[in-house]
Tab-separated table of N, CA and C in Angstrom:
chain	number	residue	atom	x	y	z
A	1	UNK	N	103.813	80.364	81.475
A	1	UNK	CA	104.321	81.400	82.349
A	1	UNK	C	105.420	80.784	83.212
A	2	UNK	N	106.576	81.391	83.184
A	2	UNK	CA	107.730	80.807	83.864
A	2	UNK	C	107.895	81.268	85.300
A	3	UNK	N	107.062	82.156	85.752
A	3	UNK	CA	107.242	82.732	87.080
A	3	UNK	C	106.772	81.780	88.178
A	4	UNK	N	107.370	81.929	89.340
A	4	UNK	CA	106.880	81.193	90.491
A	4	UNK	C	106.231	82.184	91.448
A	5	UNK	N	105.770	81.700	92.573
A	5	UNK	CA	105.051	82.581	93.484
A	5	UNK	C	105.973	83.400	94.381
A	6	UNK	N	107.285	83.352	94.162
A	6	UNK	CA	108.200	84.144	94.975
A	6	UNK	C	108.104	85.630	94.634
A	7	UNK	N	107.504	85.957	93.475
A	7	UNK	CA	107.370	87.362	93.105
A	7	UNK	C	105.976	87.897	93.434
A	8	UNK	N	105.373	87.333	94.481
A	8	UNK	CA	104.066	87.766	94.959
A	8	UNK	C	104.258	88.450	96.300
A	9	UNK	N	103.706	89.648	96.437
A	9	UNK	CA	103.772	90.374	97.701
A	9	UNK	C	102.374	90.832	98.075
A	10	UNK	N	102.030	90.646	99.343
A	10	UNK	CA	100.747	91.109	99.860
A	10	UNK	C	101.020	92.052	101.008
A	11	UNK	N	100.213	93.113	101.087
A	11	UNK	CA	100.333	94.024	102.226
A	11	UNK	C	99.016	94.752	102.430
A	12	UNK	N	98.905	95.407	103.561
A	12	UNK	CA	97.724	96.193	103.872
A	12	UNK	C	98.029	97.651	103.547
A	13	UNK	N	97.091	98.315	102.869
A	13	UNK	CA	97.262	99.720	102.505
A	13	UNK	C	96.971	100.603	103.713
A	14	UNK	N	97.362	101.869	103.632
A	14	UNK	CA	97.150	102.812	104.727
A	14	UNK	C	95.680	102.997	105.065
A	15	UNK	N	94.800	102.891	104.059
A	15	UNK	CA	93.366	103.088	104.307
A	15	UNK	C	92.674	101.815	104.766
A	16	UNK	N	93.444	100.768	105.068
A	16	UNK	CA	92.860	99.508	105.496
A	16	UNK	C	92.555	98.581	104.335
A	17	UNK	N	92.868	99.019	103.129
A	17	UNK	CA	92.650	98.189	101.951
A	17	UNK	C	93.744	97.144	101.819
A	18	UNK	N	93.693	96.425	100.741
A	18	UNK	CA	94.658	95.350	100.505
A	18	UNK	C	95.409	95.596	99.210
A	19	UNK	N	96.697	95.286	99.218
A	19	UNK	CA	97.546	95.451	98.040
A	19	UNK	C	98.168	94.103	97.700
A	20	UNK	N	98.155	93.773	96.424
A	20	UNK	CA	98.795	92.564	95.930
A	20	UNK	C	99.714	92.972	94.788
A	21	UNK	N	100.981	92.596	94.885
A	21	UNK	CA	101.924	92.839	93.800
A	21	UNK	C	102.291	91.501	93.187
A	22	UNK	N	102.055	91.403	91.883
A	22	UNK	CA	102.305	90.162	91.149
A	22	UNK	C	103.259	90.406	89.999
A	23	UNK	N	104.111	89.448	89.745
A	23	UNK	CA	104.876	89.426	88.512
A	23	UNK	C	104.016	88.742	87.467
A	24	UNK	N	103.672	89.453	86.402
A	24	UNK	CA	102.856	88.882	85.333
A	24	UNK	C	103.621	89.041	84.029
A	25	UNK	N	103.059	88.530	82.949
A	25	UNK	CA	103.722	88.650	81.650
A	25	UNK	C	102.760	89.210	80.615
A	26	UNK	N	103.272	90.134	79.818
A	26	UNK	CA	102.532	90.621	78.660
A	26	UNK	C	102.911	89.738	77.483
A	27	UNK	N	101.900	89.246	76.805
A	27	UNK	CA	102.121	88.374	75.651
A	27	UNK	C	102.304	89.260	74.425
A	28	UNK	N	103.489	89.182	73.826
A	28	UNK	CA	103.800	90.001	72.658
A	28	UNK	C	103.676	89.217	71.357
A	29	UNK	N	103.727	87.913	71.457
A	29	UNK	CA	103.646	87.038	70.285
A	29	UNK	C	103.680	85.596	70.743
A	30	UNK	N	103.775	84.683	69.807
A	30	UNK	CA	103.769	83.262	70.144
A	30	UNK	C	104.873	82.889	71.122
A	31	UNK	N	106.050	83.443	70.943
A	31	UNK	CA	107.158	83.092	71.830
A	31	UNK	C	107.789	84.306	72.496
A	32	UNK	N	107.163	85.454	72.388
A	32	UNK	CA	107.726	86.670	72.985
A	32	UNK	C	106.855	87.139	74.146
A	33	UNK	N	107.506	87.374	75.282
A	33	UNK	CA	106.823	87.827	76.490
A	33	UNK	C	107.617	88.971	77.111
A	34	UNK	N	106.915	89.786	77.867
A	34	UNK	CA	107.550	90.903	78.552
A	34	UNK	C	107.124	90.872	80.018
A	35	UNK	N	108.096	90.913	80.930
A	35	UNK	CA	107.797	90.920	82.359
A	35	UNK	C	107.149	92.251	82.739
A	36	UNK	N	106.104	92.154	83.537
A	36	UNK	CA	105.364	93.326	83.994
A	36	UNK	C	105.083	93.141	85.480
A	37	UNK	N	105.220	94.220	86.235
A	37	UNK	CA	104.810	94.193	87.635
A	37	UNK	C	103.402	94.774	87.703
A	38	UNK	N	102.497	94.045	88.334
A	38	UNK	CA	101.106	94.483	88.471
A	38	UNK	C	100.794	94.651	89.950
A	39	UNK	N	100.321	95.837	90.303
A	39	UNK	CA	99.924	96.100	91.681
A	39	UNK	C	98.410	96.257	91.725
A	40	UNK	N	97.749	95.351	92.431
A	40	UNK	CA	96.299	95.362	92.598
A	40	UNK	C	95.997	96.038	93.932
A	41	UNK	N	95.113	97.037	93.933
A	41	UNK	CA	94.766	97.756	95.150
A	41	UNK	C	93.261	97.702	95.363
A	42	UNK	N	92.848	97.198	96.521
A	42	UNK	CA	91.445	97.153	96.909
A	42	UNK	C	91.245	98.096	98.082
A	43	UNK	N	90.263	98.965	97.979
A	43	UNK	CA	89.938	99.880	99.067
A	43	UNK	C	88.502	99.644	99.523
A	44	UNK	N	88.277	99.470	100.829
A	44	UNK	CA	86.915	99.324	101.336
A	44	UNK	C	86.051	100.560	101.057
A	45	UNK	N	86.685	101.688	100.741
A	45	UNK	CA	85.953	102.914	100.410
A	45	UNK	C	85.246	102.809	99.061
A	46	UNK	N	85.776	101.999	98.151
A	46	UNK	CA	85.176	101.767	96.828
A	46	UNK	C	85.321	100.276	96.513
A	47	UNK	N	84.557	99.428	97.215
A	47	UNK	CA	84.802	97.990	97.155
A	47	UNK	C	84.399	97.296	95.855
A	48	UNK	N	83.751	97.965	94.977
A	48	UNK	CA	83.351	97.351	93.709
A	48	UNK	C	84.465	97.444	92.667
A	49	UNK	N	85.504	98.225	92.953
A	49	UNK	CA	86.590	98.479	92.000
A	49	UNK	C	87.928	98.003	92.562
A	50	UNK	N	88.741	97.417	91.696
A	50	UNK	CA	90.136	97.125	92.011
A	50	UNK	C	90.971	97.981	91.069
A	51	UNK	N	91.870	98.763	91.638
A	51	UNK	CA	92.781	99.575	90.835
A	51	UNK	C	94.008	98.712	90.532
A	52	UNK	N	94.369	98.648	89.262
A	52	UNK	CA	95.511	97.835	88.848
A	52	UNK	C	96.524	98.749	88.173
A	53	UNK	N	97.723	98.807	88.739
A	53	UNK	CA	98.787	99.606	88.144
A	53	UNK	C	99.797	98.649	87.519
A	54	UNK	N	100.068	98.854	86.245
A	54	UNK	CA	100.995	98.009	85.491
A	54	UNK	C	102.276	98.784	85.242
A	55	UNK	N	103.403	98.138	85.474
A	55	UNK	CA	104.693	98.793	85.291
A	55	UNK	C	105.648	97.864	84.555
A	56	UNK	N	106.071	98.315	83.394
A	56	UNK	CA	107.107	97.626	82.641
A	56	UNK	C	108.416	98.286	83.036
A	57	UNK	N	109.426	97.479	83.350
A	57	UNK	CA	110.703	98.044	83.779
A	57	UNK	C	111.216	99.047	82.753
A	58	UNK	N	111.508	100.253	83.230
A	58	UNK	CA	112.004	101.306	82.355
A	58	UNK	C	110.920	101.969	81.515
A	59	UNK	N	109.679	101.591	81.743
A	59	UNK	CA	108.579	102.143	80.951
A	59	UNK	C	107.600	102.923	81.805
A	60	UNK	N	106.569	103.426	81.180
A	60	UNK	CA	105.573	104.191	81.921
A	60	UNK	C	104.643	103.279	82.724
A	61	UNK	N	103.965	103.870	83.683
A	61	UNK	CA	102.958	103.161	84.462
A	61	UNK	C	101.603	103.351	83.792
A	62	UNK	N	100.785	102.330	83.862
A	62	UNK	CA	99.419	102.423	83.355
A	62	UNK	C	98.486	101.976	84.475
A	63	UNK	N	97.429	102.738	84.710
A	63	UNK	CA	96.481	102.391	85.767
A	63	UNK	C	95.127	102.091	85.143
A	64	UNK	N	94.568	100.971	85.550
A	64	UNK	CA	93.239	100.550	85.117
A	64	UNK	C	92.387	100.320	86.347
A	65	UNK	N	91.113	100.621	86.228
A	65	UNK	CA	90.160	100.321	87.290
A	65	UNK	C	89.246	99.218	86.761
A	66	UNK	N	89.278	98.087	87.468
A	66	UNK	CA	88.583	96.887	87.014
A	66	UNK	C	87.602	96.457	88.090
A	67	UNK	N	86.414	96.065	87.686
A	67	UNK	CA	85.425	95.577	88.635
A	67	UNK	C	85.931	94.347	89.371
A	68	UNK	N	85.767	94.350	90.686
A	68	UNK	CA	86.214	93.208	91.495
A	68	UNK	C	85.498	91.933	91.057
A	69	UNK	N	84.210	92.036	90.757
A	69	UNK	CA	83.438	90.874	90.323
A	69	UNK	C	83.951	90.328	88.984
A	70	UNK	N	84.372	91.229	88.082
A	70	UNK	CA	84.933	90.802	86.796
A	70	UNK	C	86.181	89.958	87.028
A	71	UNK	N	87.064	90.397	87.931
A	71	UNK	CA	88.276	89.637	88.240
A	71	UNK	C	87.935	88.279	88.841
A	72	UNK	N	86.994	88.273	89.777
A	72	UNK	CA	86.600	87.028	90.438
A	72	UNK	C	86.030	86.037	89.429
A	73	UNK	N	85.111	86.488	88.604
A	73	UNK	CA	84.497	85.605	87.616
A	73	UNK	C	85.520	85.156	86.573
A	74	UNK	N	86.438	86.055	86.197
A	74	UNK	CA	87.434	85.747	85.179
A	74	UNK	C	88.415	84.653	85.566
A	75	UNK	N	88.485	84.326	86.835
A	75	UNK	CA	89.324	83.205	87.272
A	75	UNK	C	88.708	81.861	86.896
A	76	UNK	N	87.365	81.853	86.645
A	76	UNK	CA	86.644	80.599	86.418
A	76	UNK	C	85.968	80.499	85.056
A	77	UNK	N	85.640	81.654	84.452
A	77	UNK	CA	84.950	81.653	83.164
A	77	UNK	C	85.166	83.003	82.480
A	78	UNK	N	84.743	83.104	81.229
A	78	UNK	CA	84.870	84.367	80.490
A	78	UNK	C	84.123	85.459	81.241
A	79	UNK	N	84.759	86.607	81.366
A	79	UNK	CA	84.174	87.712	82.108
A	79	UNK	C	84.512	89.021	81.413
A	80	UNK	N	83.575	89.942	81.427
A	80	UNK	CA	83.811	91.271	80.893
A	80	UNK	C	83.387	91.407	79.446
A	81	UNK	N	83.139	92.639	79.080
A	81	UNK	CA	82.778	93.010	77.716
A	81	UNK	C	83.585	94.238	77.332
A	82	UNK	N	83.875	94.378	76.080
A	82	UNK	CA	84.521	95.607	75.641
A	82	UNK	C	85.977	95.710	76.024
A	83	UNK	N	86.325	96.786	76.737
A	83	UNK	CA	87.719	97.135	76.997
A	83	UNK	C	88.461	96.200	77.952
A	84	UNK	N	87.739	95.522	78.832
A	84	UNK	CA	88.382	94.670	79.829
A	84	UNK	C	87.723	93.297	79.795
A	85	UNK	N	88.539	92.276	79.548
A	85	UNK	CA	88.044	90.905	79.542
A	85	UNK	C	89.047	90.019	80.256
A	86	UNK	N	88.532	88.991	80.920
A	86	UNK	CA	89.400	88.050	81.629
A	86	UNK	C	88.787	86.665	81.548
A	87	UNK	N	89.656	85.648	81.433
A	87	UNK	CA	89.192	84.272	81.367
A	87	UNK	C	90.320	83.347	81.808
A	88	UNK	N	89.964	82.143	82.297
A	88	UNK	CA	91.005	81.189	82.716
A	88	UNK	C	91.729	80.624	81.501
A	89	UNK	N	92.975	80.247	81.685
A	89	UNK	CA	93.774	79.727	80.570
A	89	UNK	C	93.394	78.301	80.191
A	90	UNK	N	92.827	77.551	81.119
A	90	UNK	CA	92.459	76.145	80.888
A	90	UNK	C	93.654	75.271	80.532
A	91	UNK	N	94.828	75.670	80.976
A	91	UNK	CA	96.031	74.860	80.761
A	91	UNK	C	96.235	73.970	81.981
A	92	UNK	N	96.348	72.680	81.767
A	92	UNK	CA	96.485	71.746	82.882
A	92	UNK	C	97.822	71.901	83.608
A	93	UNK	N	98.863	72.301	82.885
A	93	UNK	CA	100.187	72.365	83.508
A	93	UNK	C	100.401	73.599	84.386
A	94	UNK	N	99.514	74.580	84.301
A	94	UNK	CA	99.654	75.765	85.156
A	94	UNK	C	98.310	76.469	85.308
A	95	UNK	N	98.126	77.051	86.478
A	95	UNK	CA	96.880	77.747	86.788
A	95	UNK	C	97.072	79.244	86.547
A	96	UNK	N	96.708	79.684	85.367
A	96	UNK	CA	96.825	81.093	85.028
A	96	UNK	C	95.520	81.585	84.429
A	97	UNK	N	95.412	82.899	84.333
A	97	UNK	CA	94.277	83.533	83.662
A	97	UNK	C	94.813	84.554	82.681
A	98	UNK	N	94.000	84.836	81.670
A	98	UNK	CA	94.328	85.844	80.671
A	98	UNK	C	93.551	87.106	81.002
A	99	UNK	N	94.209	88.238	80.901
A	99	UNK	CA	93.578	89.545	81.096
A	99	UNK	C	93.873	90.369	79.858
A	100	UNK	N	92.821	90.782	79.160
A	100	UNK	CA	92.992	91.610	77.967
A	100	UNK	C	92.462	93.007	78.256
A	101	UNK	N	93.302	94.009	77.982
A	101	UNK	CA	92.951	95.410	78.178
A	101	UNK	C	93.037	96.122	76.839
A	102	UNK	N	91.989	96.846	76.477
A	102	UNK	CA	91.951	97.564	75.206
A	102	UNK	C	91.660	99.037	75.462
A	103	UNK	N	92.289	99.876	74.679
A	103	UNK	CA	92.043	101.315	74.737
A	103	UNK	C	92.230	101.861	73.326
A	104	UNK	N	91.148	102.350	72.750
A	104	UNK	CA	91.230	102.835	71.374
A	104	UNK	C	91.613	101.707	70.446
A	105	UNK	N	92.663	101.923	69.662
A	105	UNK	CA	93.107	100.882	68.733
A	105	UNK	C	94.258	100.045	69.304
A	106	UNK	N	94.519	100.184	70.590
A	106	UNK	CA	95.590	99.434	71.258
A	106	UNK	C	94.972	98.328	72.114
A	107	UNK	N	95.670	97.198	72.201
A	107	UNK	CA	95.242	96.095	73.059
A	107	UNK	C	96.474	95.421	73.647
A	108	UNK	N	96.323	94.922	74.866
A	108	UNK	CA	97.410	94.195	75.515
A	108	UNK	C	96.829	92.955	76.171
A	109	UNK	N	97.534	91.849	76.037
A	109	UNK	CA	97.127	90.586	76.634
A	109	UNK	C	98.167	90.200	77.685
A	110	UNK	N	97.682	89.885	78.889
A	110	UNK	CA	98.556	89.530	79.997
A	110	UNK	C	98.188	88.141	80.507
A	111	UNK	N	99.211	87.389	80.925
A	111	UNK	CA	98.985	86.118	81.602
A	111	UNK	C	99.394	86.315	83.052
A	112	UNK	N	98.505	85.940	83.965
A	112	UNK	CA	98.801	86.144	85.374
A	112	UNK	C	98.504	84.886	86.175
A	113	UNK	N	99.253	84.683	87.259
A	113	UNK	CA	99.051	83.489	88.073
A	113	UNK	C	97.722	83.581	88.825
A	114	UNK	N	96.870	82.581	88.643
A	114	UNK	CA	95.540	82.623	89.239
A	114	UNK	C	95.519	82.383	90.759
A	115	UNK	N	96.293	81.437	91.314
A	115	UNK	CA	96.165	81.168	92.752
A	115	UNK	C	96.404	82.374	93.665
A	116	UNK	N	97.472	83.162	93.479
A	116	UNK	CA	97.632	84.296	94.398
A	116	UNK	C	96.550	85.365	94.213
A	117	UNK	N	96.083	85.549	92.991
A	117	UNK	CA	95.005	86.512	92.769
A	117	UNK	C	93.713	86.012	93.412
A	118	UNK	N	93.417	84.725	93.297
A	118	UNK	CA	92.216	84.152	93.915
A	118	UNK	C	92.268	84.293	95.437
A	119	UNK	N	93.430	84.003	96.030
A	119	UNK	CA	93.577	84.134	97.486
A	119	UNK	C	93.375	85.580	97.925
A	120	UNK	N	93.966	86.503	97.190
A	120	UNK	CA	93.850	87.923	97.524
A	120	UNK	C	92.407	88.403	97.379
A	121	UNK	N	91.745	88.003	96.294
A	121	UNK	CA	90.338	88.386	96.109
A	121	UNK	C	89.472	87.848	97.247
A	122	UNK	N	89.761	86.628	97.688
A	122	UNK	CA	89.027	86.060	98.817
A	122	UNK	C	89.157	86.956	100.049
A	123	UNK	N	90.348	87.476	100.282
A	123	UNK	CA	90.563	88.392	101.416
A	123	UNK	C	89.767	89.687	101.246
A	124	UNK	N	89.620	90.167	99.990
A	124	UNK	CA	88.818	91.387	99.785
A	124	UNK	C	87.354	91.124	100.102
A	125	UNK	N	86.882	89.910	99.789
A	125	UNK	CA	85.491	89.560	100.088
A	125	UNK	C	85.275	89.333	101.577
A	126	UNK	N	86.327	89.020	102.314
A	126	UNK	CA	86.221	88.956	103.775
A	126	UNK	C	86.045	90.357	104.351
A	127	UNK	N	86.732	91.340	103.754
A	127	UNK	CA	86.590	92.735	104.202
A	127	UNK	C	85.224	93.306	103.844
A	128	UNK	N	84.809	93.113	102.607
A	128	UNK	CA	83.513	93.601	102.119
A	128	UNK	C	82.885	92.460	101.316
A	129	UNK	N	81.920	91.760	101.924
A	129	UNK	CA	81.301	90.624	101.229
A	129	UNK	C	80.555	91.037	99.962
A	130	UNK	N	80.427	90.099	99.041
A	130	UNK	CA	79.657	90.328	97.815
A	130	UNK	C	78.230	90.714	98.195
A	131	UNK	N	77.694	91.682	97.495
A	131	UNK	CA	76.346	92.158	97.775
A	131	UNK	C	76.288	93.245	98.830
A	132	UNK	N	77.404	93.498	99.506
A	132	UNK	CA	77.442	94.524	100.565
A	132	UNK	C	78.265	95.744	100.141
A	133	UNK	N	78.626	95.811	98.867
A	133	UNK	CA	79.495	96.886	98.386
A	133	UNK	C	78.880	98.275	98.561
A	134	UNK	N	77.572	98.376	98.484
A	134	UNK	CA	76.926	99.694	98.559
A	134	UNK	C	76.421	100.032	99.957
A	135	UNK	N	76.637	99.139	100.922
A	135	UNK	CA	76.250	99.422	102.296
A	135	UNK	C	77.053	100.607	102.813
A	136	UNK	N	76.364	101.553	103.368
A	136	UNK	CA	77.050	102.713	103.919
A	136	UNK	C	77.274	103.846	102.937
A	137	UNK	N	76.927	103.650	101.671
A	137	UNK	CA	77.072	104.727	100.697
A	137	UNK	C	76.002	105.772	100.975
A	138	UNK	N	76.416	107.000	101.101
A	138	UNK	CA	75.475	108.094	101.299
A	138	UNK	C	75.142	108.680	99.938
A	139	UNK	N	73.898	108.469	99.526
A	139	UNK	CA	73.481	108.884	98.195
A	139	UNK	C	73.189	110.372	98.123
A	140	UNK	N	73.053	111.041	99.271
A	140	UNK	CA	72.739	112.471	99.262
A	140	UNK	C	71.261	112.693	99.016
A	141	UNK	N	70.868	113.927	99.141
A	141	UNK	CA	69.479	114.295	98.888
A	141	UNK	C	69.460	115.405	97.860
A	142	UNK	N	68.290	115.666	97.293
A	142	UNK	CA	68.168	116.685	96.242
A	142	UNK	C	68.656	118.043	96.718
A	143	UNK	N	68.524	118.351	97.993
A	143	UNK	CA	68.970	119.649	98.505
A	143	UNK	C	70.479	119.816	98.383
A	144	UNK	N	71.211	118.687	98.307
A	144	UNK	CA	72.671	118.740	98.179
A	144	UNK	C	73.118	119.002	96.742
A	145	UNK	N	72.187	118.880	95.793
A	145	UNK	CA	72.528	119.069	94.383
A	145	UNK	C	72.488	120.534	94.001
A	146	UNK	N	73.294	120.943	93.023
A	146	UNK	CA	73.209	122.307	92.524
A	146	UNK	C	71.800	122.550	91.943
A	147	UNK	N	71.315	123.791	91.943
A	147	UNK	CA	69.964	124.086	91.478
A	147	UNK	C	69.654	123.526	90.084
A	148	UNK	N	70.620	123.519	89.181
A	148	UNK	CA	70.379	123.034	87.819
A	148	UNK	C	70.097	121.536	87.794
A	149	UNK	N	70.503	120.795	88.824
A	149	UNK	CA	70.334	119.345	88.849
A	149	UNK	C	69.122	118.912	89.663
A	150	UNK	N	68.465	119.833	90.397
A	150	UNK	CA	67.305	119.470	91.203
A	150	UNK	C	66.105	119.263	90.313
A	151	UNK	N	65.263	118.330	90.714
A	151	UNK	CA	64.008	118.094	89.996
A	151	UNK	C	62.885	118.752	90.764
A	152	UNK	N	61.914	119.246	90.023
A	152	UNK	CA	60.770	119.895	90.654
A	152	UNK	C	59.812	118.894	91.216
């Protein structure tokens, strides 16, 4: 990955969440890469999910919702099953991780810089610590459910 950390932007979202914009690369082949802008959004309202918007210059936007824990684990070891997987590159010359996204018969592999993502994830865990994601969630009561969903 030829990028440096100058294409990393961090900011606070309007809802008090955190936003990270990274320059990443989509791997198209052995020597072919495509620059992609990835915007990671963490909201304390749904702390178990990170919304990731991918934008190829001149192309459409794609939004994925990825478990925060999957991203955290994927910086250090294989993480995820099925449509979303992440793992460290294990390259000594650079600290990157691989993110693979699949939908139907399509798949995309991205290489992203691990240090800024790790720092940003650490900040999300300062806002909402691991294990505290469901604190404050109002599960509702049976009376709030439509009659067809209530149990006798």
